[in-house]
Amino acid sequence: LQQVPNVWRHNPSLNNWGPRVGFAYDLFKNHKTSIRGGFGDTHNVIAPRTYTSGYVTGAPFPSVIITPNAQTPVIAFPNPFAGTFTQPPYSNGQAVDYNNTKTPALYQWNLNVQHELPGAWVLTVGYVGSHGSHLFTGSDQNPPIVTVDANGVLHFGTVNSAGVGISNPRWNPALGVINALQTNGRSSYNSLQTNAVHRFSRNFQAQVAYTYAHSIDDGSASSGLETGGGGRSNPYNFASDIGNSTFDIRHTVRVNGVYTLPFKRNKFIQGWQISGIMTKTTGPPIIVATGIDQALTGQAGNQRPNITPGFTASSMQTGTVNEWFNPLGYTLQPIGTEGNAGRDILRGPGVFNMDAALLKDTKIPKISEQFTVQFRAEFFNFLNHENFGIPNLSLFT
């Protein structure tokens, strides 16, 4: 029996030190202005769940559940090379490279200044950043063997005399695509965060927050790639996927408040409150894909086309409901090659929403001093503002 390293038998890493440091300083020693900052090293421990979903169920080692009876199920791991062995079909399954010895890490830091303003307002302005290393990112572990032409272009396949694209032989021609997660992804995040809070006085409290942020990585996904956009398009050039994170929201504004109506004549008109929440964000990045296996890698989902000469990302972003981006800005790349369009260069629709609520608290002292009845009416998206989803991104299907 050959022992597999790092799967359940051993901890992949014993170096997951997580130091934290922080400080707070009263700048003018009047308790009105403070400077705070901190740094932390955090880790996302590689759990058995990550390996279980990717190693046990990943080709070519799928588990087979044999149930002799209802009380004693047995899990058998068949020998995939016994007898006649056929090439596993291309699938969307995700395996895990079980030789990972690094733990995903995120280094976070922040620095902010908080100042108490007149009128019960408190203003906070800060910088928040982070850097991710050894993040789980997927790529094909058995890609076609590439050839390089005189211009340095990688070719994953060729076109035969009949005009049909033929993929180059894979590293192991007996197997197909083997998508596997490896701990070699990187990310960076930088943001300006502002927050103004009005403490409850003069019958109201309020908060206004604005964040300008930018997140960059080479594949946005969790351990199972649930968020999408995680698989690398070129297993030979990871740098080609460096771009805006799939969750990169550039501008975010949120406003909320509560106002207590100043009516106190009797219990029927006192205790009324009005509250509301407003949210406005710019759209997330979107990846326009070819929708077909133009590069002959065996995977059509993460392939990007060429940008038509004369077009840029800004000129393609039309932003209308009927045509969110100009499809003429993209053309199919030569068969067997990857396109030159960057990852996440366009933006999807943003979000605007306003919710409101009207409520009244009425005390019933005849029952108890603490007994209160609350009437509440809530209105979600009460402006009836439309918020659209992501447009169709498979261009050449």
Short mmCIF file of C-alpha atoms in Angstrom, two decimals:
data_model
loop_
_atom_site.label_atom_id
_atom_site.label_comp_id
_atom_site.label_asym_id
_atom_site.label_seq_id
_atom_site.Cartn_x
_atom_site.Cartn_y
_atom_site.Cartn_z
CA LEU A 1 0.00 0.00 0.00
CA GLN A 2 1.52 3.30 -1.08
CA GLN A 3 1.05 6.03 1.51
CA VAL A 4 -0.11 9.39 0.19
CA PRO A 5 1.66 12.33 1.87
CA ASN A 6 -0.14 15.23 3.53
CA VAL A 7 -3.66 13.79 3.30
CA TRP A 8 -5.03 13.17 6.82
CA ARG A 9 -1.73 11.54 7.85
CA HIS A 10 0.29 14.72 8.41
CA ASN A 11 -0.33 18.39 9.07
CA PRO A 12 0.72 20.15 5.83
CA SER A 13 2.42 22.93 7.80
CA LEU A 14 3.50 23.53 11.40
CA ASN A 15 4.58 27.12 10.72
CA ASN A 16 1.20 28.87 10.98
CA TRP A 17 2.25 31.52 13.44
CA GLY A 18 -0.36 34.28 13.69
CA PRO A 19 1.07 37.37 15.40
CA ARG A 20 -1.16 40.38 16.10
CA VAL A 21 -0.16 43.89 17.06
CA GLY A 22 -2.23 47.02 17.57
CA PHE A 23 -2.05 50.46 19.12
CA ALA A 24 -4.20 53.47 20.00
CA TYR A 25 -2.88 56.98 20.70
CA ASP A 26 -4.67 60.05 22.05
CA LEU A 27 -3.11 62.62 19.72
CA PHE A 28 -3.92 65.87 21.57
CA LYS A 29 -4.55 64.29 24.98
CA ASN A 30 -8.07 65.73 25.08
CA HIS A 31 -9.90 62.46 24.29
CA LYS A 32 -11.29 63.90 21.04
CA THR A 33 -8.76 62.70 18.46
CA SER A 34 -7.25 59.23 18.36
CA ILE A 35 -4.95 57.39 15.99
CA ARG A 36 -5.29 53.61 15.83
CA GLY A 37 -3.61 50.92 13.81
CA GLY A 38 -2.95 47.24 13.71
CA PHE A 39 -1.45 44.28 11.87
CA GLY A 40 -2.43 40.64 11.83
CA ASP A 41 -1.20 37.45 10.19
CA THR A 42 -4.12 35.05 9.69
CA HIS A 43 -4.30 31.58 8.15
CA ASN A 44 -7.01 29.52 6.52
CA VAL A 45 -6.19 26.06 7.82
CA ILE A 46 -6.47 23.33 5.19
CA ALA A 47 -9.33 21.27 6.57
CA PRO A 48 -10.16 17.62 5.75
CA ARG A 49 -13.25 18.95 3.97
CA THR A 50 -11.00 20.53 1.35
CA TYR A 51 -9.21 17.26 0.65
CA THR A 52 -12.29 15.09 0.96
CA SER A 53 -14.22 16.87 -1.78
CA GLY A 54 -11.22 17.17 -4.06
CA TYR A 55 -9.12 14.07 -3.50
CA VAL A 56 -11.59 11.28 -2.81
CA THR A 57 -14.04 12.33 -5.52
CA GLY A 58 -11.48 13.59 -8.04
CA ALA A 59 -10.62 11.62 -11.15
CA PRO A 60 -9.15 9.08 -11.59
CA PHE A 61 -9.88 7.93 -8.02
CA PRO A 62 -13.66 8.19 -7.52
CA SER A 63 -15.02 6.36 -4.52
CA VAL A 64 -17.61 3.64 -4.93
CA ILE A 65 -20.05 3.02 -2.08
CA ILE A 66 -20.85 -0.66 -1.65
CA THR A 67 -23.73 -1.44 0.69
CA PRO A 68 -23.93 -5.14 1.64
CA ASN A 69 -26.81 -4.22 3.91
CA ALA A 70 -28.32 -1.07 5.28
CA GLN A 71 -26.29 -1.25 8.52
CA THR A 72 -22.78 -1.77 7.15
CA PRO A 73 -21.94 0.50 4.19
CA VAL A 74 -18.41 0.07 2.88
CA ILE A 75 -16.45 2.62 0.83
CA ALA A 76 -14.14 0.95 -1.66
CA PHE A 77 -11.44 2.68 -3.69
CA PRO A 78 -11.15 0.83 -7.00
CA ASN A 79 -7.97 0.43 -8.99
CA PRO A 80 -8.51 2.68 -12.02
CA PHE A 81 -5.79 0.89 -14.01
CA ALA A 82 -7.14 -2.64 -13.63
CA GLY A 83 -8.29 -4.16 -16.92
CA THR A 84 -9.39 -1.87 -19.71
CA PHE A 85 -9.03 1.75 -18.68
CA THR A 86 -10.73 4.55 -20.55
CA GLN A 87 -9.77 8.17 -20.36
CA PRO A 88 -11.83 10.05 -17.77
CA PRO A 89 -14.21 12.46 -19.49
CA TYR A 90 -13.74 16.18 -19.26
CA SER A 91 -15.80 17.45 -16.39
CA ASN A 92 -16.29 20.41 -14.12
CA GLY A 93 -15.01 18.43 -11.14
CA GLN A 94 -12.33 19.92 -8.94
CA ALA A 95 -9.50 17.93 -7.39
CA VAL A 96 -6.83 18.97 -4.90
CA ASP A 97 -3.08 18.69 -5.29
CA TYR A 98 -2.41 16.64 -2.14
CA ASN A 99 1.25 17.68 -2.06
CA ASN A 100 0.35 21.18 -0.87
CA THR A 101 2.67 22.10 2.00
CA LYS A 102 1.69 25.76 2.38
CA THR A 103 -1.29 27.11 4.30
CA PRO A 104 -3.28 29.99 2.76
CA ALA A 105 -2.35 33.17 4.61
CA LEU A 106 -3.70 36.71 4.72
CA TYR A 107 -1.64 39.59 6.10
CA GLN A 108 -3.91 42.46 7.16
CA TRP A 109 -3.12 45.99 8.29
CA ASN A 110 -5.01 49.20 9.01
CA LEU A 111 -4.44 52.77 10.16
CA ASN A 112 -7.23 55.20 11.00
CA VAL A 113 -7.85 58.58 12.59
CA GLN A 114 -11.02 59.23 14.60
CA HIS A 115 -12.13 62.73 15.64
CA GLU A 116 -15.11 63.91 17.67
CA LEU A 117 -16.90 66.77 15.89
CA PRO A 118 -19.40 69.26 17.29
CA GLY A 119 -23.05 68.25 17.31
CA ALA A 120 -22.50 64.65 18.52
CA TRP A 121 -20.76 63.59 15.29
CA VAL A 122 -17.74 61.25 15.18
CA LEU A 123 -15.68 61.03 11.97
CA THR A 124 -13.34 58.14 11.18
CA VAL A 125 -11.01 58.02 8.16
CA GLY A 126 -8.77 55.05 7.65
CA TYR A 127 -6.69 52.94 5.33
CA VAL A 128 -7.23 49.17 5.31
CA GLY A 129 -5.11 46.77 3.28
CA SER A 130 -4.18 43.14 3.00
CA HIS A 131 -1.99 40.74 1.06
CA GLY A 132 -2.87 37.11 0.44
CA SER A 133 -0.32 34.41 -0.28
CA HIS A 134 -0.49 30.65 -0.84
CA LEU A 135 -4.19 30.96 -1.72
CA PHE A 136 -6.04 28.02 -3.24
CA THR A 137 -6.31 28.46 -7.01
CA GLY A 138 -7.15 25.85 -9.60
CA SER A 139 -5.31 24.92 -12.78
CA ASP A 140 -5.09 21.96 -15.13
CA GLN A 141 -2.44 19.53 -13.88
CA ASN A 142 -2.47 17.58 -17.15
CA PRO A 143 -2.59 20.23 -19.90
CA PRO A 144 -1.75 19.75 -23.57
CA ILE A 145 1.93 20.02 -24.37
CA VAL A 146 2.38 23.45 -25.94
CA THR A 147 4.40 24.50 -28.93
CA VAL A 148 5.79 28.00 -29.35
CA ASP A 149 5.84 29.78 -32.72
CA ALA A 150 8.36 32.35 -33.93
CA ASN A 151 6.39 35.17 -32.27
CA GLY A 152 6.49 33.48 -28.89
CA VAL A 153 2.79 32.54 -28.97
CA LEU A 154 1.80 29.36 -27.15
CA HIS A 155 -0.24 26.84 -29.15
CA PHE A 156 -2.30 24.20 -27.35
CA GLY A 157 -3.33 22.54 -30.62
CA THR A 158 -3.22 22.69 -34.39
CA VAL A 159 -5.67 22.79 -37.29
CA ASN A 160 -5.71 19.79 -39.62
CA SER A 161 -6.21 19.84 -43.39
CA ALA A 162 -9.98 19.69 -42.93
CA GLY A 163 -9.93 22.85 -40.84
CA VAL A 164 -10.68 20.99 -37.60
CA GLY A 165 -8.82 21.90 -34.43
CA ILE A 166 -6.88 19.07 -32.82
CA SER A 167 -5.50 19.40 -29.28
CA ASN A 168 -1.86 18.57 -28.68
CA PRO A 169 -1.16 15.40 -26.66
CA ARG A 170 -1.37 15.89 -22.92
CA TRP A 171 1.46 15.30 -20.46
CA ASN A 172 -0.23 12.01 -19.64
CA PRO A 173 -2.20 11.08 -22.76
CA ALA A 174 -4.08 8.36 -20.83
CA LEU A 175 -5.85 10.99 -18.73
CA GLY A 176 -7.92 14.05 -19.53
CA VAL A 177 -8.28 17.38 -17.76
CA ILE A 178 -7.32 17.20 -14.09
CA ASN A 179 -8.24 20.47 -12.43
CA ALA A 180 -6.48 20.65 -9.09
CA LEU A 181 -6.28 23.28 -6.41
CA GLN A 182 -2.80 24.43 -5.43
CA THR A 183 -1.71 26.90 -2.79
CA ASN A 184 0.05 29.29 -5.15
CA GLY A 185 -2.47 32.14 -5.55
CA ARG A 186 -1.85 35.76 -4.56
CA SER A 187 -4.02 38.76 -3.80
CA SER A 188 -3.81 42.37 -2.67
CA TYR A 189 -6.46 44.71 -1.27
CA ASN A 190 -6.27 48.43 -0.56
CA SER A 191 -9.09 50.68 0.58
CA LEU A 192 -9.96 54.12 1.90
CA GLN A 193 -12.76 53.80 4.45
CA THR A 194 -14.67 56.74 5.90
CA ASN A 195 -17.42 56.67 8.48
CA ALA A 196 -19.42 59.51 10.07
CA VAL A 197 -21.69 58.63 13.00
CA HIS A 198 -24.19 60.91 14.71
CA ARG A 199 -24.87 59.63 18.19
CA PHE A 200 -28.48 59.71 19.31
CA SER A 201 -29.35 63.28 20.23
CA ARG A 202 -32.04 65.76 19.22
CA ASN A 203 -34.31 62.84 18.36
CA PHE A 204 -32.14 61.21 15.72
CA GLN A 205 -29.09 59.10 15.05
CA ALA A 206 -27.42 58.49 11.70
CA GLN A 207 -24.45 56.91 9.98
CA VAL A 208 -22.83 57.66 6.63
CA ALA A 209 -20.11 55.31 5.32
CA TYR A 210 -18.13 55.38 2.10
CA THR A 211 -15.46 52.94 0.93
CA TYR A 212 -13.16 53.18 -2.06
CA ALA A 213 -11.49 49.81 -2.55
CA HIS A 214 -9.49 47.83 -5.08
CA SER A 215 -8.78 44.12 -4.88
CA ILE A 216 -6.46 42.28 -7.29
CA ASP A 217 -5.70 38.57 -7.52
CA ASP A 218 -4.97 35.79 -9.99
CA GLY A 219 -8.11 33.75 -9.29
CA SER A 220 -11.03 34.53 -6.99
CA ALA A 221 -12.46 31.43 -5.36
CA SER A 222 -12.87 29.57 -2.12
CA SER A 223 -11.60 26.05 -1.56
CA GLY A 224 -14.26 24.55 -3.83
CA LEU A 225 -14.33 27.37 -6.40
CA GLU A 226 -17.91 28.15 -5.39
CA THR A 227 -17.52 31.85 -6.22
CA GLY A 228 -16.52 31.26 -9.82
CA GLY A 229 -13.67 32.77 -11.76
CA GLY A 230 -11.12 30.71 -9.87
CA GLY A 231 -9.66 28.42 -12.53
CA ARG A 232 -6.63 29.70 -14.38
CA SER A 233 -7.04 30.02 -18.13
CA ASN A 234 -3.42 29.23 -19.00
CA PRO A 235 -1.66 26.57 -16.91
CA TYR A 236 1.68 27.74 -18.30
CA ASN A 237 1.27 31.44 -17.52
CA PHE A 238 -0.48 32.27 -14.26
CA ALA A 239 0.33 35.97 -14.68
CA SER A 240 -2.15 36.22 -17.57
CA ASP A 241 -5.00 35.94 -15.03
CA ILE A 242 -3.86 38.77 -12.75
CA GLY A 243 -6.71 41.26 -12.65
CA ASN A 244 -9.58 42.65 -10.63
CA SER A 245 -10.95 40.22 -8.09
CA THR A 246 -14.38 38.82 -8.89
CA PHE A 247 -15.66 40.49 -5.70
CA ASP A 248 -13.92 43.83 -6.37
CA ILE A 249 -16.53 46.52 -5.63
CA ARG A 250 -14.84 49.87 -6.25
CA HIS A 251 -17.29 52.30 -4.62
CA THR A 252 -19.71 51.60 -1.76
CA VAL A 253 -21.99 54.13 -0.02
CA ARG A 254 -24.31 53.26 2.86
CA VAL A 255 -26.53 55.64 4.82
CA ASN A 256 -28.83 54.74 7.68
CA GLY A 257 -30.72 56.67 10.30
CA VAL A 258 -33.47 56.67 12.92
CA TYR A 259 -35.67 59.66 13.76
CA THR A 260 -38.01 59.77 16.74
CA LEU A 261 -41.05 61.96 16.14
CA PRO A 262 -41.27 64.63 18.86
CA PHE A 263 -44.94 64.01 19.71
CA LYS A 264 -45.68 63.36 23.37
CA ARG A 265 -49.25 64.58 23.97
CA ASN A 266 -50.72 61.11 24.56
CA LYS A 267 -49.76 57.48 24.12
CA PHE A 268 -51.39 57.30 20.67
CA ILE A 269 -49.09 59.88 19.09
CA GLN A 270 -45.91 59.37 21.10
CA GLY A 271 -43.29 56.69 20.50
CA TRP A 272 -43.29 56.86 16.69
CA GLN A 273 -40.00 56.33 14.85
CA ILE A 274 -38.96 56.47 11.20
CA SER A 275 -35.84 54.61 10.00
CA GLY A 276 -34.20 53.96 6.67
CA ILE A 277 -31.20 52.34 4.98
CA MET A 278 -29.73 53.38 1.62
CA THR A 279 -27.16 51.27 -0.24
CA LYS A 280 -25.38 52.16 -3.46
CA THR A 281 -22.48 50.23 -4.97
CA THR A 282 -20.75 50.09 -8.31
CA GLY A 283 -20.93 46.83 -10.24
CA PRO A 284 -18.67 43.80 -9.87
CA PRO A 285 -16.16 42.80 -12.55
CA ILE A 286 -17.34 40.44 -15.27
CA ILE A 287 -15.39 37.99 -17.44
CA VAL A 288 -16.47 37.72 -21.07
CA ALA A 289 -15.71 34.17 -22.20
CA THR A 290 -15.53 32.63 -25.65
CA GLY A 291 -18.08 29.99 -24.64
CA ILE A 292 -16.28 27.42 -26.80
CA ASP A 293 -12.97 25.57 -26.57
CA GLN A 294 -11.19 27.86 -29.02
CA ALA A 295 -7.81 27.34 -27.32
CA LEU A 296 -8.16 23.52 -27.52
CA THR A 297 -7.33 23.10 -23.82
CA GLY A 298 -10.40 20.99 -23.15
CA GLN A 299 -11.99 23.69 -21.00
CA ALA A 300 -14.23 26.34 -22.49
CA GLY A 301 -15.46 27.97 -19.30
CA ASN A 302 -12.44 30.13 -18.51
CA GLN A 303 -11.20 31.06 -22.00
CA ARG A 304 -11.21 34.72 -23.02
CA PRO A 305 -11.25 36.04 -26.63
CA ASN A 306 -9.17 38.76 -28.27
CA ILE A 307 -9.96 42.44 -28.00
CA THR A 308 -10.77 43.89 -31.41
CA PRO A 309 -8.12 46.45 -32.47
CA GLY A 310 -9.32 49.97 -31.75
CA PHE A 311 -11.45 48.95 -28.75
CA THR A 312 -10.72 49.40 -25.08
CA ALA A 313 -12.58 48.25 -21.98
CA SER A 314 -14.07 51.71 -21.47
CA SER A 315 -15.25 52.00 -25.08
CA MET A 316 -16.91 48.56 -24.94
CA GLN A 317 -18.80 49.35 -21.72
CA THR A 318 -22.06 50.67 -23.17
CA GLY A 319 -24.01 50.07 -19.96
CA THR A 320 -27.55 49.74 -21.37
CA VAL A 321 -29.97 46.96 -20.51
CA ASN A 322 -30.27 45.72 -24.09
CA GLU A 323 -26.50 45.80 -24.67
CA TRP A 324 -24.41 46.00 -21.53
CA PHE A 325 -21.18 45.75 -23.54
CA ASN A 326 -20.46 46.02 -27.25
CA PRO A 327 -19.84 42.47 -28.52
CA LEU A 328 -18.00 43.85 -31.57
CA GLY A 329 -15.19 44.71 -29.18
CA TYR A 330 -14.30 41.03 -29.02
CA THR A 331 -13.12 38.64 -31.73
CA LEU A 332 -12.20 34.96 -31.61
CA GLN A 333 -8.49 34.36 -31.24
CA PRO A 334 -6.73 31.96 -33.64
CA ILE A 335 -7.71 28.41 -32.84
CA GLY A 336 -5.33 26.69 -30.46
CA THR A 337 -4.22 29.91 -28.73
CA GLU A 338 -5.42 31.96 -25.78
CA GLY A 339 -7.01 35.37 -26.24
CA ASN A 340 -5.43 38.65 -25.17
CA ALA A 341 -8.44 40.06 -23.30
CA GLY A 342 -7.64 40.70 -19.68
CA ARG A 343 -9.51 39.12 -16.80
CA ASP A 344 -12.36 41.13 -15.26
CA ILE A 345 -11.83 44.23 -17.40
CA LEU A 346 -15.56 45.05 -17.68
CA ARG A 347 -18.06 45.91 -14.95
CA GLY A 348 -21.52 44.52 -14.30
CA PRO A 349 -24.56 46.50 -13.12
CA GLY A 350 -24.37 48.24 -9.78
CA VAL A 351 -26.88 48.15 -6.95
CA PHE A 352 -29.11 50.89 -5.51
CA ASN A 353 -31.65 50.17 -2.81
CA MET A 354 -33.60 52.05 -0.16
CA ASP A 355 -35.52 50.41 2.68
CA ALA A 356 -37.67 52.24 5.22
CA ALA A 357 -39.60 51.40 8.34
CA LEU A 358 -42.27 53.06 10.49
CA LEU A 359 -42.66 51.80 14.03
CA LYS A 360 -44.30 52.72 17.30
CA ASP A 361 -43.64 51.48 20.82
CA THR A 362 -46.55 51.68 23.24
CA LYS A 363 -46.14 50.87 26.91
CA ILE A 364 -49.00 49.06 28.67
CA PRO A 365 -48.44 49.80 32.38
CA LYS A 366 -51.67 48.07 33.35
CA ILE A 367 -50.07 44.76 32.40
CA SER A 368 -46.51 45.50 33.51
CA GLU A 369 -44.03 48.36 33.72
CA GLN A 370 -41.87 46.55 31.17
CA PHE A 371 -44.68 45.38 28.89
CA THR A 372 -44.51 47.10 25.48
CA VAL A 373 -46.38 46.55 22.25
CA GLN A 374 -44.63 47.46 19.01
CA PHE A 375 -46.26 48.28 15.69
CA ARG A 376 -43.92 47.96 12.72
CA ALA A 377 -44.39 48.55 8.99
CA GLU A 378 -41.38 47.86 6.74
CA PHE A 379 -40.94 48.84 3.09
CA PHE A 380 -38.20 47.11 1.10
CA ASN A 381 -36.94 48.85 -2.05
CA PHE A 382 -39.75 51.32 -1.54
CA LEU A 383 -38.56 53.42 -4.51
CA ASN A 384 -39.09 50.34 -6.74
CA HIS A 385 -35.64 50.82 -8.26
CA GLU A 386 -34.58 48.09 -10.69
CA ASN A 387 -31.35 46.17 -10.03
CA PHE A 388 -30.16 43.98 -12.88
CA GLY A 389 -28.17 40.77 -12.80
CA ILE A 390 -25.00 39.89 -14.70
CA PRO A 391 -25.48 39.79 -18.50
CA ASN A 392 -24.79 36.75 -20.66
CA LEU A 393 -21.00 36.37 -20.81
CA SER A 394 -20.56 33.43 -23.20
CA LEU A 395 -19.99 35.37 -26.39
CA PHE A 396 -19.47 32.91 -29.24
CA THR A 397 -21.76 30.01 -28.35
#
